[in-house]
mmCIF file of C-alpha atoms in Angstrom:
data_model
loop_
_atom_site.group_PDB
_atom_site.id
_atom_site.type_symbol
_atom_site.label_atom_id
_atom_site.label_comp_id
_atom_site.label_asym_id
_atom_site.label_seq_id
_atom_site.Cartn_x
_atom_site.Cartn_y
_atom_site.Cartn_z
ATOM 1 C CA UNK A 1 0.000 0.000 0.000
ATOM 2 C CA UNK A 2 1.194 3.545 -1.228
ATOM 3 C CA UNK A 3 1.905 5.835 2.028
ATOM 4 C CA UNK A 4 -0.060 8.302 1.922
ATOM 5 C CA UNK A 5 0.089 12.185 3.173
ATOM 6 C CA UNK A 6 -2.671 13.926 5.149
ATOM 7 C CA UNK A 7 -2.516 17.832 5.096
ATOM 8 C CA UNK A 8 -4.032 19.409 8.310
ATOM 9 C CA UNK A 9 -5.075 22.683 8.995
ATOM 10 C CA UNK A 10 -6.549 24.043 12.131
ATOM 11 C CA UNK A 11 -7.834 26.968 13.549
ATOM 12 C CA UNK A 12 -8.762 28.156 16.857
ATOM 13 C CA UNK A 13 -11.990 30.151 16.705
ATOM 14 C CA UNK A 14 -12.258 30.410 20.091
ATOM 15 C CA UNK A 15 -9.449 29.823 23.245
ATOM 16 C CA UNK A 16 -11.535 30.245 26.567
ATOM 17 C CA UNK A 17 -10.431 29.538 30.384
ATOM 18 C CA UNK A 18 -6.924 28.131 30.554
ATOM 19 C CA UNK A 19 -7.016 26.308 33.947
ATOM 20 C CA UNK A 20 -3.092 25.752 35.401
ATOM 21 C CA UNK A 21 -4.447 23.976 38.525
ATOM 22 C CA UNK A 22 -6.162 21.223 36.520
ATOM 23 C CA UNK A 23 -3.692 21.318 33.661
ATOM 24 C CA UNK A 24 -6.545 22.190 30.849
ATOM 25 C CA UNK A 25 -7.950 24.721 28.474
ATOM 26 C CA UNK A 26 -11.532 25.448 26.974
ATOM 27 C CA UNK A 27 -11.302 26.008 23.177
ATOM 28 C CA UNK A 28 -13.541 25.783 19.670
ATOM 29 C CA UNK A 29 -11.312 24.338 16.849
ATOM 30 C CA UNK A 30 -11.921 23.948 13.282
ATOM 31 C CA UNK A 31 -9.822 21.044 12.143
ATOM 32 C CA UNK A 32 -9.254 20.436 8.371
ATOM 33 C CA UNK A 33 -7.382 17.110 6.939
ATOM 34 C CA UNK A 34 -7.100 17.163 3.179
ATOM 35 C CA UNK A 35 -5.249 14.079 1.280
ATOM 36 C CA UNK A 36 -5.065 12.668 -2.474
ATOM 37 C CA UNK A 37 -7.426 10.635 -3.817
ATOM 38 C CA UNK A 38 -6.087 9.526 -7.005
ATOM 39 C CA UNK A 39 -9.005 7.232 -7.993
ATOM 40 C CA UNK A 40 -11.377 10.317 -8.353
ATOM 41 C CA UNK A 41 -8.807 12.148 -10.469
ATOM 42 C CA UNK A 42 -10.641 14.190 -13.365
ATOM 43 C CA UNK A 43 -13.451 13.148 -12.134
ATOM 44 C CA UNK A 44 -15.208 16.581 -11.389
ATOM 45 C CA UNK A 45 -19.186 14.229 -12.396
ATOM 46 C CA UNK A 46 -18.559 12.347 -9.143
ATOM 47 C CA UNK A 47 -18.300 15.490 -6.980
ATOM 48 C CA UNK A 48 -21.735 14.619 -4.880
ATOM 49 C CA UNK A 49 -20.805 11.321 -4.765
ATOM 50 C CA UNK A 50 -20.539 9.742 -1.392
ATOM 51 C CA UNK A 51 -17.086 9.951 -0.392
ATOM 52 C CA UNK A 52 -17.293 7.669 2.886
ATOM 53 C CA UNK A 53 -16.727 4.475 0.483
ATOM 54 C CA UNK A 54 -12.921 5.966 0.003
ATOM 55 C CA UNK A 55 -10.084 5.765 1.821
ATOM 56 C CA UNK A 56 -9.571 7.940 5.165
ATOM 57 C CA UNK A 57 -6.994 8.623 7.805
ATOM 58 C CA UNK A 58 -9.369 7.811 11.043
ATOM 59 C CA UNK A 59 -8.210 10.717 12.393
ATOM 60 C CA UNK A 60 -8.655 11.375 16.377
ATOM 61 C CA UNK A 61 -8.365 13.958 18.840
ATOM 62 C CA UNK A 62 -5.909 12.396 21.382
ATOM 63 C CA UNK A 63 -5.764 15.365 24.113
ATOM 64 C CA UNK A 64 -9.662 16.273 24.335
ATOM 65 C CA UNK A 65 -10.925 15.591 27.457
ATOM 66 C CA UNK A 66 -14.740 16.025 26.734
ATOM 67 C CA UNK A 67 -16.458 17.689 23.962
ATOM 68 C CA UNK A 68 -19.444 18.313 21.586
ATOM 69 C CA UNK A 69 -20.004 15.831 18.688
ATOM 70 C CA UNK A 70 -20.596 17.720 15.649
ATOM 71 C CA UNK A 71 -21.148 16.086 12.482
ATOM 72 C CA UNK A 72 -17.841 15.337 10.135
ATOM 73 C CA UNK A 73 -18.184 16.941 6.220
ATOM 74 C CA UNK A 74 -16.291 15.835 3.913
ATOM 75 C CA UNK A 75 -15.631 17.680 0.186
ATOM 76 C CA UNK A 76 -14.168 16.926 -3.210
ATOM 77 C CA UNK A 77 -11.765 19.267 -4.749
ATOM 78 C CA UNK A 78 -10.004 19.436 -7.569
ATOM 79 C CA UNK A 79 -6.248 21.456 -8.213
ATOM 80 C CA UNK A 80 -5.975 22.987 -11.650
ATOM 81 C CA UNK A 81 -3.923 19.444 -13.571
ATOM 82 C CA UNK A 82 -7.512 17.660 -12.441
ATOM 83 C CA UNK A 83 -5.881 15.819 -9.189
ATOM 84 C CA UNK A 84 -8.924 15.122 -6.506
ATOM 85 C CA UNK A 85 -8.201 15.821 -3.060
ATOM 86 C CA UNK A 86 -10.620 14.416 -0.145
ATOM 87 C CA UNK A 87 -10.997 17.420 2.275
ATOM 88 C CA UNK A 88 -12.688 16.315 5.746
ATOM 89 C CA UNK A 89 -13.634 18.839 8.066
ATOM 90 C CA UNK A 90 -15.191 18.879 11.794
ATOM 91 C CA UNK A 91 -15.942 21.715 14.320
ATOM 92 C CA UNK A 92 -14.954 20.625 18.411
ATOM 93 C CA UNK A 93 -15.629 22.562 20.917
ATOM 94 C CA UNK A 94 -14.880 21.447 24.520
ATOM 95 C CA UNK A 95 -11.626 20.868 27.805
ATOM 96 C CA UNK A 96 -8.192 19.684 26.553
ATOM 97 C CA UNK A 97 -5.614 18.655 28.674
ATOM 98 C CA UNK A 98 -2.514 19.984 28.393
ATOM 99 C CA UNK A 99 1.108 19.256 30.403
ATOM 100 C CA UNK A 100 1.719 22.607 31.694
ATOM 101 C CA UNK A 101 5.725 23.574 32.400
ATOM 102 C CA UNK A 102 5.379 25.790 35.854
ATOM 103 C CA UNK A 103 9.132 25.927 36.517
ATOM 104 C CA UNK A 104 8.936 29.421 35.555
ATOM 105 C CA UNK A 105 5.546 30.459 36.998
ATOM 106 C CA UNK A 106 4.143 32.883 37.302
ATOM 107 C CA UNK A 107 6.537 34.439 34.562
ATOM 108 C CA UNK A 108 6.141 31.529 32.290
ATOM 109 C CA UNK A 109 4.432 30.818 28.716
ATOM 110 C CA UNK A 110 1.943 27.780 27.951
ATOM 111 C CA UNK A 111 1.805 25.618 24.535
ATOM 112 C CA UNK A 112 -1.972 25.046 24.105
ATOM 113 C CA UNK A 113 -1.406 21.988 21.851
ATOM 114 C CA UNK A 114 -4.186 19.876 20.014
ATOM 115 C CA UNK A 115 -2.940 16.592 19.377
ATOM 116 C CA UNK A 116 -4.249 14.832 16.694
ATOM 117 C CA UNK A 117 -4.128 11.400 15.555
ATOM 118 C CA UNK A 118 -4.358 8.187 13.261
ATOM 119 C CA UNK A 119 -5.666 4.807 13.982
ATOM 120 C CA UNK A 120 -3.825 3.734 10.695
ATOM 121 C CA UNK A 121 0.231 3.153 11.256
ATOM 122 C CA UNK A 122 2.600 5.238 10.378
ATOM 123 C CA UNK A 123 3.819 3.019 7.386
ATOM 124 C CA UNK A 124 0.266 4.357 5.583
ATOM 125 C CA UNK A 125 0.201 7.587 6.175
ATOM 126 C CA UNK A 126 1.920 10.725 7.674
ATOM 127 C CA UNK A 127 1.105 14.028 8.459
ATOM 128 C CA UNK A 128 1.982 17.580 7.428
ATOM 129 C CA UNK A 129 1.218 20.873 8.155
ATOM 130 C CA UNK A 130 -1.101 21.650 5.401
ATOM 131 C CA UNK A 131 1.003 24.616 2.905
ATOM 132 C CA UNK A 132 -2.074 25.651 0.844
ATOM 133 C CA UNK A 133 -3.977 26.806 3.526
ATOM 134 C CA UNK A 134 -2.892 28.809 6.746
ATOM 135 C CA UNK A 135 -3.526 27.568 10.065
ATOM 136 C CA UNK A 136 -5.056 30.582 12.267
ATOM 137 C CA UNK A 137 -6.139 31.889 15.785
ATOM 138 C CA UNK A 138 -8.638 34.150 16.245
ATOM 139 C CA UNK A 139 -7.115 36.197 19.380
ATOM 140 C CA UNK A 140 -10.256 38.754 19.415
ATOM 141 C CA UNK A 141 -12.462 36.285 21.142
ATOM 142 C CA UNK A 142 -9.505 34.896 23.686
ATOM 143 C CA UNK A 143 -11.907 34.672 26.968
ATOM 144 C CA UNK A 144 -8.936 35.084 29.760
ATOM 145 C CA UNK A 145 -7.450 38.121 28.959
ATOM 146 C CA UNK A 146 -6.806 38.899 32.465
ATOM 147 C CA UNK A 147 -4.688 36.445 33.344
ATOM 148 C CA UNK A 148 -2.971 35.523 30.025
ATOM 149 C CA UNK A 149 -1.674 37.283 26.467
ATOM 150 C CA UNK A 150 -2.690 35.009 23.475
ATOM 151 C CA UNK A 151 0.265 35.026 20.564
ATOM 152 C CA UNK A 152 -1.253 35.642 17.683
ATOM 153 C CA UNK A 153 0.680 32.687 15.563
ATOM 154 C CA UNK A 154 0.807 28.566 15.069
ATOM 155 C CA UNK A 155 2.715 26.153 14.941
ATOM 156 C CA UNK A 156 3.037 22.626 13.790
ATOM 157 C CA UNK A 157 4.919 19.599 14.830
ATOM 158 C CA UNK A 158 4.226 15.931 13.329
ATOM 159 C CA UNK A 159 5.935 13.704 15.232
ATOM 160 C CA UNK A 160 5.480 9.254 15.600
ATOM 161 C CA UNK A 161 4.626 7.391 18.604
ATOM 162 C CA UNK A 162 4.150 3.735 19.652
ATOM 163 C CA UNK A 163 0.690 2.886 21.218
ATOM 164 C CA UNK A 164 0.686 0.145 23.557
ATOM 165 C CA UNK A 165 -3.037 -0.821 22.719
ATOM 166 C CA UNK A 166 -3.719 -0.622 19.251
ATOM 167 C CA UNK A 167 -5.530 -2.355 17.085
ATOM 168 C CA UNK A 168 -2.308 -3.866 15.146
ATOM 169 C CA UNK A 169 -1.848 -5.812 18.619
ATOM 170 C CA UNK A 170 1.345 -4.671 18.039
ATOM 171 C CA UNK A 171 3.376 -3.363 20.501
ATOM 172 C CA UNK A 172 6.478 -2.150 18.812
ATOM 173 C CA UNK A 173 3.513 -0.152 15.743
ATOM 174 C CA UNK A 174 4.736 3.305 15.310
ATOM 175 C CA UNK A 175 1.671 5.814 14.643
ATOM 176 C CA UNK A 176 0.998 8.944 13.536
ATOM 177 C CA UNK A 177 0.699 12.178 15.003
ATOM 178 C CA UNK A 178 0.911 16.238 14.708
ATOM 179 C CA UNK A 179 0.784 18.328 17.595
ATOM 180 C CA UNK A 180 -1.162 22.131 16.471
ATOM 181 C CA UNK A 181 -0.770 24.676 19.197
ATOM 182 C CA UNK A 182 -0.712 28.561 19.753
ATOM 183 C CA UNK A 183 0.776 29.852 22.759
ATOM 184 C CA UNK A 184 -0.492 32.004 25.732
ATOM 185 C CA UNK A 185 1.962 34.461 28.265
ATOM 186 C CA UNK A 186 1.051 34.446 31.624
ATOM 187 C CA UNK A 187 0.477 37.857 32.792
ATOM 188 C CA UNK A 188 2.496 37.728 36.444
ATOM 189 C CA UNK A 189 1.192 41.813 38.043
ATOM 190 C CA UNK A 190 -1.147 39.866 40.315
ATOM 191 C CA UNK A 191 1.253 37.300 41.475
ATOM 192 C CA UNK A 192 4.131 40.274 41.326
ATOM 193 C CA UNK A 193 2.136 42.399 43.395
ATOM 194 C CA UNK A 194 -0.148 39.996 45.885
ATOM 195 C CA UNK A 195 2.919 37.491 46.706
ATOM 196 C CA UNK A 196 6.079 39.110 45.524
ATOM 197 C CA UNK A 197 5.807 42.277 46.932
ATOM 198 C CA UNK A 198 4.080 41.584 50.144
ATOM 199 C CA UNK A 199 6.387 38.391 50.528
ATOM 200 C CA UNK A 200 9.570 41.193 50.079
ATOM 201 C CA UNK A 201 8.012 43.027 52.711
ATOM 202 C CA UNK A 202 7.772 40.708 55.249
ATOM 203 C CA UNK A 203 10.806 39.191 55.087
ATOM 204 C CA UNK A 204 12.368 42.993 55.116
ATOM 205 C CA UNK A 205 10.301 43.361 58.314
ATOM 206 C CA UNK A 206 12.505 41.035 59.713
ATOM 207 C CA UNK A 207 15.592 43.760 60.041
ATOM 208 C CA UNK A 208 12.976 45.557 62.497
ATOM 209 C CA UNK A 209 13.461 43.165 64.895
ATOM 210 C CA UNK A 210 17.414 44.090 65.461
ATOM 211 C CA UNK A 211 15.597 47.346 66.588
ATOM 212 C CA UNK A 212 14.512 45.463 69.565
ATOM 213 C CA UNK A 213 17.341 45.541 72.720
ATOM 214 C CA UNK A 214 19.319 42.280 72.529
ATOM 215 C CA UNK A 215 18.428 42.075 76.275
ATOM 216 C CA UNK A 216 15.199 40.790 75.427
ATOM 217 C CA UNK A 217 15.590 38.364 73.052
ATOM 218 C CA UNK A 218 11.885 36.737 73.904
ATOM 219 C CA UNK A 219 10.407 39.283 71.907
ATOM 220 C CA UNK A 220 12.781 39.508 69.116
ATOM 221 C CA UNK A 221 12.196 35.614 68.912
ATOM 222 C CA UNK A 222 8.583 36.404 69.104
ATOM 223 C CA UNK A 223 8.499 38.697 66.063
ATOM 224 C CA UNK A 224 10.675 36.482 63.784
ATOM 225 C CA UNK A 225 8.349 33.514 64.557
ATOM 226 C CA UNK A 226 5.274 35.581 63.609
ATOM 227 C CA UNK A 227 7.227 37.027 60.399
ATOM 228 C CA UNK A 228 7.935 33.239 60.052
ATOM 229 C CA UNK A 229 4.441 32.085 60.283
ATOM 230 C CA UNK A 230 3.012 34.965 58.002
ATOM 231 C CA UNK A 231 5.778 33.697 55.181
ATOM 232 C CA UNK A 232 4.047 29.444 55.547
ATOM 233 C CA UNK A 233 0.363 31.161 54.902
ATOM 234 C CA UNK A 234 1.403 32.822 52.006
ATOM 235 C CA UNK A 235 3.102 30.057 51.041
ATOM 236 C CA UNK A 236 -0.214 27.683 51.282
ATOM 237 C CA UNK A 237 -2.039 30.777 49.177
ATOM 238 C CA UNK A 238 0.491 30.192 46.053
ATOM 239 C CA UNK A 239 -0.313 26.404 46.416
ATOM 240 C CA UNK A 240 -3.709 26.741 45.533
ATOM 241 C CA UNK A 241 -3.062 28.336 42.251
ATOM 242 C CA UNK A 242 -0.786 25.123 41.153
ATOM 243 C CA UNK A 243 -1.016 21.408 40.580
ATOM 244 C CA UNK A 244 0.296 18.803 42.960
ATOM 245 C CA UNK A 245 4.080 18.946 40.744
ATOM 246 C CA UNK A 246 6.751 17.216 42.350
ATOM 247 C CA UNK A 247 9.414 20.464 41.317
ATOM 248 C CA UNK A 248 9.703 24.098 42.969
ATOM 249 C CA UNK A 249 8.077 26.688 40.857
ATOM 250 C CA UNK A 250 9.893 29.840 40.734
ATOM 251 C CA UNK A 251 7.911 31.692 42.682
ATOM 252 C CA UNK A 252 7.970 28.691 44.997
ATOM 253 C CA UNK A 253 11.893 29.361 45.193
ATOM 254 C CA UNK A 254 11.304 32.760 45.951
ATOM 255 C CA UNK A 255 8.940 31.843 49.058
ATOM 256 C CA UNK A 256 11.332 29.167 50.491
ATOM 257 C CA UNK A 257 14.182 31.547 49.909
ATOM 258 C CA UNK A 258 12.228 34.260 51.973
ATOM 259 C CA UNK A 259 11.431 31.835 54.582
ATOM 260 C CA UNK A 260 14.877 30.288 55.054
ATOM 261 C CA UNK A 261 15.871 33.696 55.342
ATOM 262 C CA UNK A 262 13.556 34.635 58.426
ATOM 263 C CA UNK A 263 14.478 31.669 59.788
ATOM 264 C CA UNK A 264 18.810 32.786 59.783
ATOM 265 C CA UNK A 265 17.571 35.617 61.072
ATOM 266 C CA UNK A 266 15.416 33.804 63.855
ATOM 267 C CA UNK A 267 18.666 31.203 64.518
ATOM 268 C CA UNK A 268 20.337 34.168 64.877
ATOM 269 C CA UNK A 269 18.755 35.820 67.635
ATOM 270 C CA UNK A 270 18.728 32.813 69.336
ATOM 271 C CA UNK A 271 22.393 32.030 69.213
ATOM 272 C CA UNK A 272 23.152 35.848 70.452
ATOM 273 C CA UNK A 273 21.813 35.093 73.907
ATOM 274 C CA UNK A 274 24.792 32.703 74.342
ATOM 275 C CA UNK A 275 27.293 35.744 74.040
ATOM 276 C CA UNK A 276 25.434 37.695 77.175
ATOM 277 C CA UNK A 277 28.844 37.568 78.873
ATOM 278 C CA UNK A 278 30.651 39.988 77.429
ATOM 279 C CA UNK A 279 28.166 43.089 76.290
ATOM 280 C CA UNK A 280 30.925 44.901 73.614
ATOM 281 C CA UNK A 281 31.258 41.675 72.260
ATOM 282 C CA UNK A 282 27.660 40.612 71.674
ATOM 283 C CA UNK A 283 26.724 44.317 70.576
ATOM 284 C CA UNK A 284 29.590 44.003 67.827
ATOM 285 C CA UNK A 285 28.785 40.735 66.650
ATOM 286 C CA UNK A 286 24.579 41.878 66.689
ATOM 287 C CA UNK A 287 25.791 44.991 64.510
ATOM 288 C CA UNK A 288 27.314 43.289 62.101
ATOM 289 C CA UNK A 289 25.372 40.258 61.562
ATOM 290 C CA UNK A 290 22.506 43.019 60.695
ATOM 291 C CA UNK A 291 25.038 44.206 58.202
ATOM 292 C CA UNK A 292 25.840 40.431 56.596
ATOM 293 C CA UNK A 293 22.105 39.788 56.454
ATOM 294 C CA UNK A 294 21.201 43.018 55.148
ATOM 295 C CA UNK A 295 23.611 42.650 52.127
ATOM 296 C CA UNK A 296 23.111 39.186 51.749
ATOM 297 C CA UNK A 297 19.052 39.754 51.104
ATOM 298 C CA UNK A 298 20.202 42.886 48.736
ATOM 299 C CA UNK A 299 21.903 40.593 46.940
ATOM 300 C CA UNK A 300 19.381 38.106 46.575
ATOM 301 C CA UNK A 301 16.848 40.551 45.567
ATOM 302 C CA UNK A 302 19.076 41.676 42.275
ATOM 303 C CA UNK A 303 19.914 38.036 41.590
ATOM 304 C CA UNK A 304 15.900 37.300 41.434
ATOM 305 C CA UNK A 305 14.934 40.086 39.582
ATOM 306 C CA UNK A 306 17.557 39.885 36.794
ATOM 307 C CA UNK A 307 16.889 36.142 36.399
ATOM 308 C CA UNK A 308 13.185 37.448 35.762
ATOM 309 C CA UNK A 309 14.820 39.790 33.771
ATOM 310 C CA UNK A 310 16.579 37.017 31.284
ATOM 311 C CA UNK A 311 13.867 34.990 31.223
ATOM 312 C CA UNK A 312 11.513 37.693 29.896
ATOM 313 C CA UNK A 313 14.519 38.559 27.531
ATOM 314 C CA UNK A 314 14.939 35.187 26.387
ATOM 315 C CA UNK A 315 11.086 33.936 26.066
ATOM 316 C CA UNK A 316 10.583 37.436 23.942
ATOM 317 C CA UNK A 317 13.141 36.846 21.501
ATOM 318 C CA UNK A 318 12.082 33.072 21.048
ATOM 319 C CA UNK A 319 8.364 34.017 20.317
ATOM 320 C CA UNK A 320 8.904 36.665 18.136
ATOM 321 C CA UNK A 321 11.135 34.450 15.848
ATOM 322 C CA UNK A 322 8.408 31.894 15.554
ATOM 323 C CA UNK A 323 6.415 34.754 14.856
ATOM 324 C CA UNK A 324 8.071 36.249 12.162
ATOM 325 C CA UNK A 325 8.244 32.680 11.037
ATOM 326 C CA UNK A 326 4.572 32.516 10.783
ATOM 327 C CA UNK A 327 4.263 36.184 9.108
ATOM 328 C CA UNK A 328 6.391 35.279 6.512
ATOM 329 C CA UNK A 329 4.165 32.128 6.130
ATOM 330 C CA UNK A 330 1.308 34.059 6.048
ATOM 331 C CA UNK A 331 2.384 36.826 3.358
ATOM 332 C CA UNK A 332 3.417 34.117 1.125
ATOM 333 C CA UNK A 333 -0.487 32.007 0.983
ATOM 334 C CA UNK A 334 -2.393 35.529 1.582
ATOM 335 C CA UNK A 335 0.103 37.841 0.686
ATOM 336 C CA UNK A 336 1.465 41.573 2.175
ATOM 337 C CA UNK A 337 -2.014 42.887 2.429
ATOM 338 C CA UNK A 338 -2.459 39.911 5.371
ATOM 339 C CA UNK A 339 0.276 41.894 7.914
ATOM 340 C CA UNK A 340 -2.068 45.468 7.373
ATOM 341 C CA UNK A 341 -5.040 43.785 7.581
ATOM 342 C CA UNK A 342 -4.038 41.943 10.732
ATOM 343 C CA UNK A 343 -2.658 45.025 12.359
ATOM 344 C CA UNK A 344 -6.135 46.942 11.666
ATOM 345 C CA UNK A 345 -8.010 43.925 13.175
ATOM 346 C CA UNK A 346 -6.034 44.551 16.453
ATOM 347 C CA UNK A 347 -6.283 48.144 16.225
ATOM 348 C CA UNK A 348 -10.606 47.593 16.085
ATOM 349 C CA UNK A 349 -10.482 44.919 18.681
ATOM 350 C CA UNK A 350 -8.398 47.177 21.360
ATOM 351 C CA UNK A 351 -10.680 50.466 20.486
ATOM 352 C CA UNK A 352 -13.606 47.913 21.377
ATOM 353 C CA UNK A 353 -12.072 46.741 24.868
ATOM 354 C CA UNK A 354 -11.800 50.709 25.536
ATOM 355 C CA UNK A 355 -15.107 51.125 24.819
ATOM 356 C CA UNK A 356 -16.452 48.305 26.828
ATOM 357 C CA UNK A 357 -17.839 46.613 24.010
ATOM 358 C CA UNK A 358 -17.600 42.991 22.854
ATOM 359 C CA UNK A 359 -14.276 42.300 21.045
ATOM 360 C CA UNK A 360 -15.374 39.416 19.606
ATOM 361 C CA UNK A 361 -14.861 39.425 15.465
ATOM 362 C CA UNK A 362 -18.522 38.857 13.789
ATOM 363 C CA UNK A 363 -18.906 35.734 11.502
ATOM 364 C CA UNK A 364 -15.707 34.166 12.443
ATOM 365 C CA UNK A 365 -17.557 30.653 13.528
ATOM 366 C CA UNK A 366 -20.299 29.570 11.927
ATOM 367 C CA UNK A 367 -20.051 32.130 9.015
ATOM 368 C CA UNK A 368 -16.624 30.919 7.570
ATOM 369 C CA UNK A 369 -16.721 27.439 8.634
ATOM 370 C CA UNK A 370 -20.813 26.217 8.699
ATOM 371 C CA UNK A 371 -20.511 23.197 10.174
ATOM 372 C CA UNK A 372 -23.746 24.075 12.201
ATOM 373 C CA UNK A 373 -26.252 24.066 9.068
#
């Protein structure tokens, strides 16, 4: 049997709630798969024919975690030299799981993947990204705009895997596969501002507590343990905003680093009271272990933010190549007037968000792609 090549397309009409503690995202998807048919070639009087007696790629969606059945079209098209191509198309709408990567949260970037596949081995067909017809996202109707910036590009990657059940009964069966994402930017102010900052704060309350006379190191033990305290609640608050992962976030190593530092300075104060025999000695040593920790947390602060800094650096440049990628995609199936035409889209959808009006774009569902009627 002659491998064949399936050509998919997909577009994301709609990306809704992306979920990080239960690793999933709401999304409508038009999915396209368009292949050869050579036994229909010039064959343009068997265009109403029924096209389920021919061969197809039993195409799946692997990731989708529940969903809407809609009803599967398929079409017969023919290129200008008379070759037929079978073109199926479907409409889903419903929760797909994802793997999120969190070892950057909350300045990290998500892959919303759809993950499609064949029931037919790799040895009869492959997949491609289909280079006809652009795959899209529509990033006026993104739902969580709050909490995340939708890139307004996508990519394809067809890859093989082995299935351990399948109906070959064959283990060692390689299979099919092409993963179609976009990709969504966490936005971090509220996690910058309602843990970062106030977490900073607390553990710079901690130098207030050298304030108190080393002669009563009860309440200077008292203060640090409250400090310390304050740091584990806020560290249970970030916890519910994550799945059960068995790594440290980076906002988790910010928190631990915090905490381990309230707790030097809470060793500290304890280990001073051993020195109450000789005053000068103890008031020298409490001076300038206020100094050491004082530095030492200055330091750690720059070292934080200009990792932050890097990463932001790094995850910028990275997108926009993959962007330009895709723009220079784009101009060459739609050509120049795509860019303007893009740009003005934005432009209409921002002066709508400023107005308080919907910022969805009109006709982008049902209008384009009926698979409703």
């Amino acid at each position: 049997m002659v491998k064949r090549t399936v050509y998919i397309r997909v577009v994301f009409l709609k990306v809704g709630e992306i979920d990080t503690v239960k690793e999933k995202y709401f999304a409508d998807v038009f999915v396209q798969a368009r292949w050869r048919e050579p036994a229909l070639d010039h064959s343009q009087h068997l265009k109403n024919s029924n096209l389920d007696n021919y061969w197809g790629p039993k195409i799946s969606v692997q990731n989708v975690i529940d969903f809407n059945k809609k009803k599967v079209l398929k079409e017969l098209n023919f290129n200008p030299h008379g070759e037929a191509f079978i073109t199926e198309k479907r409409k889903i709408s419903g929760n797909f799981s994802e793997k999120l990567e969190l070892m950057d949260f909350p300045f990290d970037h998500q892959y919303l993947n759809l993950i499609i596949t064949s029931e037919l081995p790799a040895t009869d067909l492959e997949f491609q990204e289909d280079k006809d017809e652009l795959s899209t996202i529509n990033v006026s109707c993104f739902v969580d705009v709050q909490e995340w910036s939708l890139c307004d590009y996508v990519a394809s990657v067809p890859y093989t895997e082995s299935k351990v059940f399948s109906q070959k009964r064959n283990v060692n069966t390689k299979f099919p596969g092409i993963s179609v994402g976009c990709c969504a930017v966490r936005r971090a102010g509220f996690f910058v501002w309602n843990v970062i900052v106030i977490m900073t704060l607390i553990c710079a309350t901690s130098f207030a507590t050298f304030a108190v006379s080393r002669k009563l190191p009860q309440n200077r033990l008292q203060l640090s343990i409250t400090l310390m305290l304050t740091a584990v609640t806020f560290r249970l608050t970030t916890n519910a905003n994550l799945p059960k992962i068995s790594y440290h976030t980076r906002l988790d190593k910010f928190i631990l680093a915090n905490m381990f530092f309230n707790w030097l300075v809470t060793a500290w104060h304890a280990v001073i009271t051993r020195f109450d025999y000789d005053d000068d000695l103890q008031a020298t040593m409490d001076n300038w272990a206020f100094l050491v920790f004082l530095i030492a947390y200055g330091l750690f602060l720059v070292v934080f933010v200009s990792l932050v800094l890097i990463t932001y650096v790094l995850r910028n440049n990275e997108l926009q190549s993959k962007l330009k990628i895709y723009e220079e995609k784009a101009e060459k199936l739609l050509g120049g007037h795509w860019k303007d035409s893009r740009s003005k889209e934005q432009e209409d959808v921002t002066i709508r968000r400023r107005a308080g009006l919907s910022y969805s774009t009109p006709g982008t569902a049902s209008a384009v792609y009926p698979m409703d009627t």
